[in-house]
Structures are given as structure tokens and as C-alpha cells.
Coordinates of C-alpha atoms in Angstrom, one line a residue:
X1 CA -48.0 34.4 -36.7
X2 CA -46.3 37.0 -34.6
X3 CA -42.7 36.6 -34.2
X4 CA -43.4 36.4 -30.4
X5 CA -45.5 33.1 -31.1
X6 CA -43.0 31.9 -33.7
X7 CA -40.2 32.1 -31.1
X8 CA -42.0 30.9 -28.1
X9 CA -39.4 28.4 -27.2
X10 CA -36.6 30.5 -27.9
X11 CA -38.1 33.2 -25.4
X12 CA -38.9 30.4 -22.7
X13 CA -35.2 29.7 -22.7
X14 CA -34.1 33.4 -22.8
X15 CA -36.4 34.1 -19.9
X16 CA -35.0 31.2 -17.5
X17 CA -31.4 32.4 -18.4
X18 CA -32.3 36.1 -17.5
X19 CA -34.1 35.1 -14.1
X20 CA -31.0 32.9 -13.2
X21 CA -28.5 35.3 -14.3
X22 CA -30.0 38.4 -12.5
X23 CA -30.4 36.5 -9.1
X24 CA -27.1 37.5 -7.5
X25 CA -27.0 41.0 -9.2
X26 CA -30.7 41.7 -7.7
X27 CA -30.0 40.3 -4.3
X28 CA -26.9 42.6 -4.0
X29 CA -28.9 45.6 -4.7
X30 CA -32.0 44.5 -2.7
X31 CA -33.9 44.6 -6.1
X32 CA -36.7 42.5 -7.4
X33 CA -37.5 41.6 -10.9
X34 CA -41.2 42.5 -11.2
X35 CA -41.6 41.6 -14.8
X36 CA -39.9 40.4 -18.0
X37 CA -42.1 40.7 -21.0
X38 CA -42.1 40.8 -24.6
X39 CA -43.1 43.3 -27.5
X40 CA -42.9 43.4 -31.2
X41 CA -42.5 46.1 -33.7
X42 CA -40.8 46.5 -37.3
X43 CA -37.3 46.1 -35.9
X44 CA -38.2 42.7 -34.2
X45 CA -39.0 41.2 -30.5
X46 CA -37.9 43.3 -27.6
X47 CA -37.2 42.3 -24.0
X48 CA -38.4 44.7 -21.2
X49 CA -37.3 44.1 -17.5
X50 CA -39.0 46.0 -14.8
X51 CA -37.2 46.2 -11.7
X52 CA -38.1 47.4 -8.3
X53 CA -35.2 49.0 -6.4
X54 CA -35.1 50.3 -2.8
X55 CA -35.4 53.8 -2.4
X56 CA -36.8 54.6 -5.9
X57 CA -40.5 55.5 -6.3
X58 CA -41.1 54.2 -9.9
X59 CA -39.8 50.8 -11.3
X60 CA -36.7 50.8 -13.1
X61 CA -37.2 49.7 -16.6
X62 CA -34.6 48.3 -19.3
X63 CA -35.6 47.3 -22.8
X64 CA -33.5 45.5 -25.4
X65 CA -33.9 44.1 -29.0
X66 CA -33.5 40.5 -28.8
X67 CA -34.8 39.0 -32.0
X68 CA -34.2 41.1 -35.1
X69 CA -36.8 40.9 -37.8
X70 CA -34.5 38.4 -39.7
X71 CA -34.7 36.0 -36.7
X72 CA -32.3 35.4 -33.8
X73 CA -28.7 36.2 -34.5
X74 CA -27.6 34.3 -31.4
X75 CA -28.9 31.2 -29.3
X76 CA -31.2 32.0 -26.5
X77 CA -28.8 31.3 -23.8
X78 CA -26.3 33.8 -25.0
X79 CA -28.9 36.3 -25.6
X80 CA -30.3 35.8 -22.0
X81 CA -26.7 36.0 -20.6
X82 CA -25.8 39.3 -22.7
X83 CA -29.2 40.7 -21.5
X84 CA -28.8 40.1 -17.7
X85 CA -25.2 41.0 -17.8
X86 CA -25.9 44.3 -19.2
X87 CA -28.8 44.9 -16.6
X88 CA -26.4 43.9 -13.7
X89 CA -23.9 46.5 -15.2
X90 CA -26.5 49.2 -15.2
X91 CA -27.5 48.3 -11.6
X92 CA -23.9 48.5 -10.6
X93 CA -23.4 51.9 -12.5
X94 CA -26.5 53.4 -10.5
X95 CA -24.8 52.7 -7.2
X96 CA -21.4 54.5 -8.4

């Protein structure tokens, strides 16, 4: 069993939190979340957000480890909040 399968419920809750948490930041930048996907390697499970930004030809991508190999180190809500907050901050830095 892969970690993505093993932590399916965790990833569903994470996904909901990220989408809800990014709503206003994306609207502020006239951006769109194209995809939020997960991949797995020897370090654990990674989340990758792909965002379409106006005036940018290629999608903007941010990737972060969300479940280490030992298992989640925070609940899914908190992990989603941290991920979406970091992405919103990165969007704000792009504008500065």
C-alpha cells in the first residue's frame, strides 16, 4: 500500500482546507488553482499546487512535503492551512 492510499482521508481533508484557504488570495491576484496533486518518494508524500497567473505564460508551481515517511506530524487541517498560507505569501512576494 502506498502512503497516498494509506493517508487518503488525510489528503482529502488537506485538499479541502487548501482550496478553501486559497480562495481569497487567488481572487486577489486574479489567479486560478489549476491542480493540487500528490506524489510520493523516499521522503514521504508531497503536495504540488499548480496556479495560473495572469501575464505569466507557464503555470506557477509550488511543491511541499506534507507527510514525512514516519507519517503525518500535524493534523490535515493544520497542514492545509500552512500550505495555503505559504502559497499566499509567495503570491504576495511576487507582486512586491
